[in-house]
Coordinates of C-alpha atoms in Angstrom, one line a residue:
M1 CA -25.4 -19.3 11.0
Q2 CA -25.6 -17.1 14.2
L3 CA -22.4 -15.4 15.3
Q4 CA -21.3 -16.1 18.8
E5 CA -22.5 -13.2 21.0
T6 CA -19.3 -13.4 23.1
K7 CA -17.2 -12.2 20.1
S8 CA -16.9 -8.6 19.2
T9 CA -18.8 -7.6 16.1
T10 CA -16.4 -4.8 15.5
R11 CA -13.4 -7.1 15.4
I12 CA -14.9 -9.2 12.7
I13 CA -11.6 -10.8 11.7
D14 CA -12.1 -13.1 14.7
L15 CA -15.4 -14.3 13.4
L16 CA -14.1 -15.9 10.2
P17 CA -13.0 -19.3 11.6
D18 CA -16.6 -19.8 12.8
I19 CA -18.2 -19.3 9.4
L20 CA -15.7 -20.9 6.9
P21 CA -15.2 -24.5 5.9
S22 CA -12.0 -26.1 7.1
Q23 CA -10.7 -26.6 3.5
V24 CA -11.2 -22.9 2.8
I25 CA -9.3 -21.9 6.0
R26 CA -6.5 -24.3 5.2
I27 CA -6.0 -23.0 1.6
T28 CA -6.4 -19.3 2.4
A29 CA -3.9 -19.5 5.3
L30 CA -1.2 -19.9 2.7
S31 CA 0.8 -17.0 1.3
A32 CA 1.1 -16.4 -2.5
T33 CA 4.6 -17.9 -2.4
E34 CA 3.4 -21.0 -0.5
L35 CA 0.4 -21.4 -2.8
A36 CA 2.6 -21.4 -5.9
V37 CA 4.7 -24.2 -4.4
Q38 CA 1.6 -26.2 -3.3
I39 CA 0.0 -26.0 -6.7
K40 CA 3.3 -27.0 -8.4
E41 CA 3.6 -30.0 -6.0
R42 CA -0.1 -30.9 -6.8
Q43 CA -1.1 -30.5 -3.2
F44 CA -4.0 -28.3 -4.4
S45 CA -5.4 -27.7 -7.9
S46 CA -5.8 -24.2 -9.3
V47 CA -9.6 -24.7 -9.1
Q48 CA -9.5 -25.6 -5.4
V49 CA -7.5 -22.6 -4.7
A50 CA -9.7 -20.3 -6.7
E51 CA -12.8 -21.6 -5.1
A52 CA -11.4 -21.2 -1.6
F53 CA -10.4 -17.5 -2.2
C54 CA -13.6 -16.7 -4.0
H55 CA -15.5 -18.1 -1.0
R56 CA -13.5 -16.1 1.5
A57 CA -13.7 -13.0 -0.6
A58 CA -17.5 -13.3 -0.7
V59 CA -17.6 -13.4 3.1
A60 CA -15.1 -10.5 3.4
Q61 CA -17.3 -8.4 1.1
Q62 CA -20.4 -9.0 3.3
L63 CA -18.5 -8.1 6.4
T64 CA -16.4 -5.1 5.3
N65 CA -17.7 -4.0 1.8
C66 CA -14.2 -4.3 0.2
L67 CA -15.1 -5.4 -3.4
T68 CA -16.4 -3.4 -6.4
E69 CA -16.5 -6.1 -9.1
I70 CA -16.9 -9.9 -8.6
F71 CA -16.2 -12.3 -11.4
F72 CA -15.8 -15.6 -9.6
A73 CA -17.3 -17.7 -12.4
D74 CA -14.7 -16.3 -14.8
A75 CA -12.0 -17.0 -12.2
I76 CA -13.0 -20.7 -11.9
E77 CA -12.8 -21.0 -15.6
Q78 CA -9.3 -19.4 -15.6
A79 CA -8.3 -21.9 -13.0
R80 CA -9.8 -24.8 -14.9
N81 CA -7.8 -23.9 -18.0
L82 CA -4.6 -23.6 -15.9
D83 CA -5.2 -27.1 -14.4
H84 CA -5.8 -28.5 -17.9
I85 CA -2.5 -27.0 -19.2
Y86 CA -0.6 -28.4 -16.2
E87 CA -2.2 -31.9 -16.5
T88 CA -1.6 -32.2 -20.3
T89 CA 1.9 -30.6 -20.6
G90 CA 3.4 -31.0 -17.1
E91 CA 4.5 -27.3 -17.4
L92 CA 3.4 -24.3 -15.3
V93 CA 2.2 -21.2 -17.2
G94 CA 4.5 -19.1 -14.9
P95 CA 5.6 -18.5 -11.3
L96 CA 2.1 -17.4 -10.3
H97 CA 0.4 -20.4 -11.8
G98 CA -3.0 -20.7 -10.1
V99 CA -2.4 -18.0 -7.5
P100 CA -5.3 -15.6 -7.1
V101 CA -4.5 -11.9 -7.4
S102 CA -7.0 -9.1 -6.6
V103 CA -6.9 -5.7 -8.3
K104 CA -7.6 -2.2 -7.0
D105 CA -10.6 -0.8 -8.8
H106 CA -8.9 1.9 -10.9
F107 CA -6.7 -0.6 -12.7
N108 CA -8.4 -1.9 -15.9
V109 CA -9.4 -5.6 -16.1
K110 CA -10.5 -6.9 -19.4
G111 CA -14.3 -7.4 -19.5
Q112 CA -14.9 -5.4 -16.3
P113 CA -15.9 -1.7 -15.6
T114 CA -13.5 0.7 -14.0
T115 CA -15.0 3.6 -12.0
A116 CA -12.1 4.7 -9.9
G117 CA -14.7 5.8 -7.3
Y118 CA -16.5 8.3 -9.6
I119 CA -20.1 8.1 -10.6
S120 CA -19.4 9.6 -14.1
Y121 CA -16.8 6.8 -14.8
A122 CA -19.5 4.2 -14.1
N123 CA -21.1 5.1 -17.4
H124 CA -18.0 4.2 -19.3
A125 CA -17.9 0.9 -21.3
V126 CA -16.3 -2.2 -19.8
R127 CA -12.6 -2.3 -20.6
S128 CA -11.4 -4.1 -23.6
Q129 CA -7.9 -5.0 -22.3
D130 CA -6.0 -5.4 -19.0
A131 CA -3.8 -2.7 -17.4
H132 CA -0.2 -3.6 -18.1
I133 CA 0.5 -4.8 -14.6
V134 CA -2.7 -7.0 -14.7
E135 CA -1.5 -8.4 -18.0
I136 CA 1.9 -9.3 -16.5
M137 CA 0.3 -11.1 -13.5
R138 CA -2.1 -13.0 -15.8
N139 CA 0.7 -14.0 -18.2
A140 CA 2.6 -15.4 -15.1
G141 CA -0.4 -17.6 -14.4
A142 CA -2.3 -15.5 -11.8
V143 CA -6.1 -15.9 -11.5
I144 CA -7.8 -12.5 -11.6
Y145 CA -11.1 -12.7 -9.7
A146 CA -12.1 -9.5 -8.1
K147 CA -11.6 -5.7 -8.0
T148 CA -11.4 -3.8 -4.8
N149 CA -12.8 -0.5 -3.5
N150 CA -10.9 2.8 -3.7
P151 CA -12.2 6.2 -2.6
Q152 CA -13.7 9.1 -4.4
C153 CA -10.8 11.3 -5.8
M154 CA -8.2 8.7 -4.6
M155 CA -6.2 11.3 -2.7
V156 CA -7.5 10.4 0.8
L157 CA -6.6 7.9 3.5
E158 CA -10.0 6.4 3.9
T159 CA -11.8 4.3 1.3
V160 CA -15.4 5.5 0.7
S161 CA -17.3 6.5 -2.4
N162 CA -20.8 7.4 -3.5
I163 CA -20.9 4.3 -5.7
Y164 CA -19.7 1.5 -3.4
G165 CA -19.9 3.1 0.0
R166 CA -17.4 2.7 2.8
T167 CA -14.8 -0.1 3.3
L168 CA -14.4 -1.1 6.9
N169 CA -11.3 -2.3 8.8
P170 CA -11.7 -5.9 9.8
W171 CA -9.7 -5.4 13.0
N172 CA -12.1 -2.7 14.1
T173 CA -15.0 -1.8 11.9
A174 CA -15.4 1.5 13.8
L175 CA -12.2 2.5 12.0
G176 CA -11.4 3.0 8.3
A177 CA -9.4 0.6 6.3
G178 CA -7.1 3.3 5.1
G179 CA -6.8 4.6 1.6
S180 CA -6.7 4.8 -1.2
S181 CA -6.0 1.0 -1.4
G182 CA -8.3 0.3 1.5
G183 CA -10.3 -2.4 -0.3
E184 CA -7.2 -4.3 -1.1
A185 CA -5.9 -4.1 2.4
S186 CA -9.3 -5.1 4.0
L187 CA -9.6 -8.1 1.7
I188 CA -6.1 -9.3 2.2
A189 CA -6.3 -8.9 6.0
Q190 CA -9.3 -11.2 5.9
R191 CA -7.3 -13.6 3.7
G192 CA -9.8 -13.1 0.9
S193 CA -6.7 -12.5 -1.3
P194 CA -3.1 -13.6 -1.0
L195 CA -1.7 -10.8 -3.1
G196 CA -3.1 -7.5 -4.4
I197 CA -2.3 -4.9 -7.0
A198 CA -2.4 -1.4 -5.5
S199 CA -1.1 2.1 -6.1
D200 CA 0.5 4.9 -4.1
I201 CA 1.1 8.7 -4.5
G202 CA 1.0 9.7 -0.9
G203 CA 0.7 6.6 1.2
S204 CA -2.1 4.7 -0.6
I205 CA -0.3 1.3 -0.3
R206 CA 1.5 1.8 3.0
V207 CA -1.2 3.4 5.1
P208 CA -3.8 0.7 4.4
A209 CA -1.1 -2.0 4.9
A210 CA -0.2 -0.5 8.2
Y211 CA -3.8 -0.1 9.4
N212 CA -4.6 -3.7 8.5
G213 CA -1.4 -5.4 9.8
L214 CA 0.0 -6.2 6.3
Y215 CA 3.1 -5.9 4.2
G216 CA 3.1 -3.2 1.5
F217 CA 5.7 -1.7 -0.8
K218 CA 5.9 1.6 -2.7
P219 CA 8.6 1.3 -5.4
S220 CA 10.5 4.2 -6.8
G221 CA 8.8 5.9 -9.8
K222 CA 9.0 4.4 -13.3
R223 CA 9.9 0.8 -12.2
V224 CA 6.5 -0.9 -12.1
P225 CA 4.1 -0.3 -15.0
T226 CA 1.1 2.0 -14.5
S227 CA -0.4 2.2 -18.0
G228 CA -4.1 1.1 -18.1
W229 CA -5.2 2.7 -14.9
E230 CA -8.0 5.3 -14.6
C231 CA -7.8 8.4 -12.5
T232 CA -8.2 12.1 -12.5
M233 CA -5.2 14.5 -12.8
A234 CA -3.7 12.1 -15.4
G235 CA -0.5 13.8 -16.7
A236 CA 0.3 15.5 -13.4
E237 CA 3.8 14.2 -13.0
S238 CA 5.6 16.5 -10.5
I239 CA 4.9 13.8 -7.9
T240 CA 5.1 10.3 -9.4
A241 CA 2.3 7.9 -8.7
V242 CA 3.4 4.2 -8.6
A243 CA 1.9 0.7 -8.6
G244 CA 2.9 -1.9 -6.1
P245 CA 1.9 -4.9 -4.0
I246 CA 0.1 -5.5 -0.7
A247 CA 0.6 -9.0 0.7
Q248 CA 0.9 -11.3 3.7
S249 CA 4.7 -11.6 3.7
V250 CA 7.9 -10.1 2.6
Q251 CA 8.5 -13.0 0.3
D252 CA 5.2 -12.2 -1.5
L253 CA 6.3 -8.6 -2.1
E254 CA 9.5 -9.8 -3.7
L255 CA 7.6 -12.4 -5.7
F256 CA 5.4 -9.6 -7.1
L257 CA 8.3 -7.4 -8.1
Q258 CA 10.4 -10.3 -9.4
V259 CA 7.5 -11.4 -11.7
T260 CA 6.9 -7.8 -12.8
L261 CA 10.4 -6.9 -13.7
D262 CA 11.2 -10.3 -15.2
A263 CA 8.5 -9.4 -17.8
Q264 CA 10.7 -6.5 -18.9
P265 CA 7.8 -3.9 -18.8
W266 CA 10.1 -1.2 -20.1
L267 CA 9.8 -2.8 -23.6
K268 CA 6.1 -1.8 -23.6
E269 CA 5.9 1.5 -21.7
P270 CA 8.6 4.1 -20.8
L271 CA 10.0 2.7 -17.6
L272 CA 13.5 2.3 -16.2
A273 CA 15.2 -0.8 -17.6
L274 CA 16.2 -2.1 -14.2
P275 CA 15.8 -5.9 -13.7
W276 CA 15.1 -7.0 -10.1
K277 CA 18.2 -8.1 -8.3
S278 CA 17.3 -9.8 -5.0
Q279 CA 19.5 -8.8 -2.1
T280 CA 18.0 -11.1 0.5
K281 CA 20.9 -13.6 0.7
H282 CA 23.5 -10.9 0.6
L283 CA 22.0 -8.9 3.4
E284 CA 21.4 -11.9 5.6
T285 CA 25.1 -11.8 6.4
Q286 CA 25.8 -8.1 6.2
K287 CA 25.8 -5.8 9.2
L288 CA 23.7 -2.7 8.4
T289 CA 23.6 0.9 9.5
V290 CA 20.0 1.7 10.3
G291 CA 18.7 5.2 10.8
L292 CA 16.0 5.7 13.5
M293 CA 13.5 8.5 13.2
L294 CA 10.9 8.4 16.0
W295 CA 9.0 11.3 14.7
D296 CA 9.0 13.9 12.0
E297 CA 8.8 17.0 14.3
V298 CA 5.3 17.7 13.0
V299 CA 3.0 15.1 14.6
M300 CA 4.1 12.9 17.4
P301 CA 3.0 9.3 16.8
H302 CA 0.9 7.6 19.4
P303 CA 3.0 6.1 22.2
Y304 CA 2.6 2.4 21.1
I305 CA 4.2 3.3 17.8
T306 CA 7.3 4.9 19.3
R307 CA 7.6 2.1 21.8
V308 CA 7.6 -0.5 19.0
L309 CA 10.2 1.5 17.0
R310 CA 12.5 1.5 20.0
E311 CA 12.0 -2.3 20.5
I312 CA 12.8 -2.9 16.8
A313 CA 15.9 -0.7 17.1
E314 CA 17.1 -2.7 20.2
S315 CA 16.4 -6.0 18.4
L316 CA 18.6 -4.8 15.5
R317 CA 21.4 -3.8 17.8
Q318 CA 21.2 -7.2 19.5
A319 CA 21.5 -8.8 16.0
G320 CA 24.7 -6.8 15.4
H321 CA 23.4 -4.0 13.3
E322 CA 24.3 -0.4 14.1
V323 CA 21.4 2.0 14.8
I324 CA 21.9 5.7 14.7
D325 CA 19.4 8.6 15.3
F326 CA 18.2 10.5 12.3
A327 CA 16.7 13.9 12.6
P328 CA 14.1 14.9 9.9
Y329 CA 14.8 17.8 7.6
D330 CA 12.1 20.4 7.2
H331 CA 9.2 17.9 6.7
K332 CA 6.4 20.5 7.5
R333 CA 7.8 23.1 5.2
A334 CA 8.2 20.5 2.5
W335 CA 4.5 19.6 2.8
D336 CA 3.2 23.1 2.9
E337 CA 5.4 24.7 0.4
I338 CA 6.2 21.9 -2.1
L339 CA 4.3 18.7 -1.8
L340 CA 0.7 19.8 -1.3
P341 CA 0.9 22.6 -3.9
L342 CA 2.3 20.1 -6.4
Y343 CA -0.4 17.5 -5.7
F344 CA -3.1 20.0 -6.9
T345 CA -1.6 22.4 -9.3
D346 CA -5.0 22.9 -10.9
G347 CA -6.6 23.7 -7.5
G348 CA -8.6 20.5 -7.6
L349 CA -10.4 21.5 -10.8
D350 CA -10.2 18.1 -12.6
I351 CA -11.6 16.4 -9.5
K352 CA -14.4 18.9 -9.2
Q353 CA -15.3 18.7 -12.9
T354 CA -15.4 14.9 -12.7
L355 CA -17.7 15.0 -9.7
A356 CA -19.9 17.5 -11.5
A357 CA -20.1 15.3 -14.6
G358 CA -21.7 12.6 -12.4
N359 CA -23.8 15.1 -10.5
E360 CA -22.3 13.6 -7.3
P361 CA -21.5 15.4 -4.0
M362 CA -18.0 15.7 -2.8
L363 CA -17.5 13.5 0.3
P364 CA -16.1 14.9 3.6
S365 CA -12.7 13.2 3.1
A366 CA -12.1 14.9 -0.2
E367 CA -13.7 18.2 1.0
K368 CA -11.3 18.5 3.9
L369 CA -8.3 18.1 1.6
L370 CA -9.4 20.4 -1.2
S371 CA -10.6 23.1 1.1
D372 CA -7.0 23.6 2.5
P373 CA -6.0 27.2 1.5
I374 CA -2.7 25.8 0.1
V375 CA -4.7 24.0 -2.6
K376 CA -5.2 26.5 -5.4
H377 CA -4.6 26.9 -9.1
R378 CA -1.0 27.5 -10.0
S379 CA 0.3 29.2 -13.2
T380 CA 2.8 27.5 -15.4
H381 CA 5.6 29.6 -14.0
E382 CA 4.5 28.8 -10.5
V383 CA 4.7 25.1 -11.2
W384 CA 8.1 25.4 -12.7
K385 CA 9.3 27.2 -9.6
L386 CA 7.7 24.4 -7.4
N387 CA 9.5 21.8 -9.4
V388 CA 12.8 23.6 -8.9
D389 CA 12.1 23.8 -5.1
R390 CA 11.3 20.1 -5.1
D391 CA 14.6 19.2 -6.8
V392 CA 16.6 21.5 -4.4
Y393 CA 14.9 19.8 -1.4
R394 CA 15.7 16.4 -2.8
M395 CA 19.4 17.3 -3.2
K396 CA 19.5 18.6 0.4
Y397 CA 17.9 15.4 1.7
L398 CA 20.4 13.3 -0.2
Q399 CA 23.2 15.3 1.4
K400 CA 21.7 14.9 4.8
W401 CA 21.4 11.1 4.2
A402 CA 25.0 10.9 3.1
A403 CA 26.1 12.9 6.1
T404 CA 24.9 10.1 8.4
A405 CA 28.3 8.4 7.6
Q406 CA 29.8 10.9 10.1
A407 CA 27.6 9.5 12.9
S408 CA 28.2 5.8 12.3
R409 CA 31.0 3.7 13.6
S410 CA 31.5 2.0 10.3
G411 CA 31.9 5.4 8.5
R412 CA 29.1 4.3 6.1
A413 CA 25.9 6.3 5.5
M414 CA 22.7 4.6 6.8
D415 CA 21.5 1.7 4.6
V416 CA 17.9 2.1 5.6
L417 CA 15.7 4.4 7.7
L418 CA 13.3 3.1 10.2
C419 CA 10.3 5.3 11.0
P420 CA 6.5 5.4 11.6
A421 CA 4.2 4.6 8.7
A422 CA 1.6 6.9 10.2
P423 CA 1.2 8.7 13.5
L424 CA -1.7 6.4 14.6
Q425 CA -3.0 3.0 13.9
G426 CA -6.3 3.6 12.2
T427 CA -8.7 6.6 12.1
P428 CA -12.4 7.0 12.9
H429 CA -14.5 7.5 9.8
D430 CA -14.2 10.8 8.0
V431 CA -11.2 11.9 10.1
K432 CA -8.3 13.4 8.0
P433 CA -5.0 12.3 9.6
W434 CA -1.5 13.7 9.0
W435 CA -0.1 11.8 6.0
G436 CA 3.4 13.4 6.1
Y437 CA 5.0 10.2 7.4
C438 CA 4.3 8.4 4.0
A439 CA 3.9 11.3 1.6
Q440 CA 7.4 12.5 2.5
W441 CA 8.9 9.6 0.6
N442 CA 6.7 10.2 -2.4
L443 CA 8.1 13.7 -2.5
L444 CA 11.7 12.3 -2.5
D445 CA 10.7 9.4 -4.7
Y446 CA 12.4 6.9 -2.3
P447 CA 11.2 3.3 -2.2
S448 CA 9.3 2.7 1.0
G449 CA 7.9 -0.4 2.7
V450 CA 5.7 -1.2 5.7
L451 CA 5.5 -4.3 7.8
P452 CA 3.6 -5.3 10.9
A453 CA 5.8 -4.9 14.0
G454 CA 3.8 -5.1 17.2
R455 CA 0.6 -4.6 19.2
V456 CA -0.9 -1.9 21.4
L457 CA -0.4 -2.5 25.1
G458 CA -2.6 -1.3 27.9
D459 CA 0.1 0.8 29.5
D460 CA 1.1 2.7 26.4
A461 CA 0.9 6.4 27.1
Y462 CA 2.4 9.8 26.2
P463 CA 5.1 11.0 28.5
Q464 CA 3.7 12.8 31.5
G465 CA 3.2 16.4 30.8
Y466 CA 3.6 16.0 27.0
Q467 CA 2.4 19.2 25.2
P468 CA 1.4 19.0 21.5
V469 CA 3.6 21.2 19.3
N470 CA 0.9 22.4 16.9
D471 CA -2.7 21.9 16.0
L472 CA -2.0 18.8 13.9
D473 CA -0.2 17.2 16.8
R474 CA -3.0 18.2 19.1
E475 CA -5.7 16.6 16.9
N476 CA -3.6 13.4 16.6
A477 CA -3.0 13.2 20.4
A478 CA -6.8 13.6 20.9
L479 CA -7.4 10.6 18.8
C480 CA -5.2 8.8 21.3
E481 CA 3.7 0.0 12.1
S482 CA 6.6 0.9 11.1
A483 CA 7.9 1.9 7.7
L484 CA 11.3 1.6 6.0
M485 CA 12.7 4.1 3.6
L486 CA 15.6 3.9 1.3
K487 CA 17.3 6.1 -1.1
K488 CA 15.9 6.3 -4.6
M489 CA 16.3 3.1 -6.7
N490 CA 17.5 0.9 -3.8
D491 CA 14.2 -0.9 -4.0
E492 CA 15.7 -4.4 -3.7
H493 CA 17.3 -3.7 -0.3
I494 CA 14.1 -2.8 1.6
K495 CA 12.5 -6.2 1.5
A496 CA 15.8 -7.9 2.2
L497 CA 16.2 -5.9 5.4
A498 CA 12.6 -6.7 6.4
F499 CA 13.3 -10.3 5.8
S500 CA 16.6 -10.5 7.7
G501 CA 15.4 -8.3 10.5
R502 CA 12.2 -10.2 11.3

């Protein structure tokens, strides 16, 4: 089939309706929550749903290179077994019965290899069991059918490796899909998956979600299971890596977390024994105090981002919520003196040794990060001191958050903080953007979500005479989605606000 020459071949997401059967389009237009209902009501069988998403994922792979492992035949067999159970017993296996779920490559899937973007890992045997979160999804009835690309070394905001190559952004293939969960985001944006398992230690769920117009959520540490994933720097726990969802809707994010925590994962690995308590209905009637942070005083977001934030703030005011300004606290110092040093206390040695074991070159994205003079080996005592600095900074930020009660009419501290997910909407290939807008909340271990909020307009522009405040800001301005943050362990509230504020 020839693509229409009038349509942009960089915005390939617009091409999909021309090359997909109507039944595939109809099924893949549904969210994970909607699919679960449609399967329960026998509108579609699990096999029909699996076939549709396998079809669309295959097309997405050819257009954007988002997949690493494809096991469609196994997925159809999983779906066939689920249909048989439903037909013979009248009972669903679980709340995700027949819903396809894609998996970021570094999570183990039984019977499949896990490379995590490293050539040396490609020589490892296929995995004999699922990662814990994959097991939970499967036990809830999910159909596991594909693994998605993540970058070399994981700690970068573009998805490219020497094994699988570069994943493209379907909205503009001249831009990256974000990282490190860029394969998930690219696939889900093309509706080749309704729900994906991803991970985040510095923005790896939220930046790809933002770049691809999706919903993503980074939980607080030790709530969602992470056992059974493969990565370098395992055991480095000063900054907690987490697993979480990327999806097409707020309801799907909550479905993922409800299913996960209903499984009581703390009985199998050391996690916080905190069941999921949905706040959606409660917050639909509650008037909230919302903090607004237009920028972090390090890198000014592109003008369309600050415009959209102001529009959201005004919409919240019109809905009866109180919006107050929130000034960031020392974000640049926190990055330079605490966060970046704690990310690489070994100076990047584990990553370099893993690359050497596979005789593979370090890619530009990783090279730019690890060549930062702040990245160096730290002694045990230096790490202890950094951990103390981290905890002191966390306490001061909590105090600053609590002090917002003095600025609100209600006398309550802000319930949620509205701010950019990134200072720009997508980066050209091999460009290293400022990730402080997302990584800040990893440092604080606050739950953080991202949701699509607007589009770029032709008249978006920096204020006349704007002068960048530093080199990072200058680089971002030359390249001329919003995120929500909450205090630690208030994970339930973030999606409720996104739901009630839409």
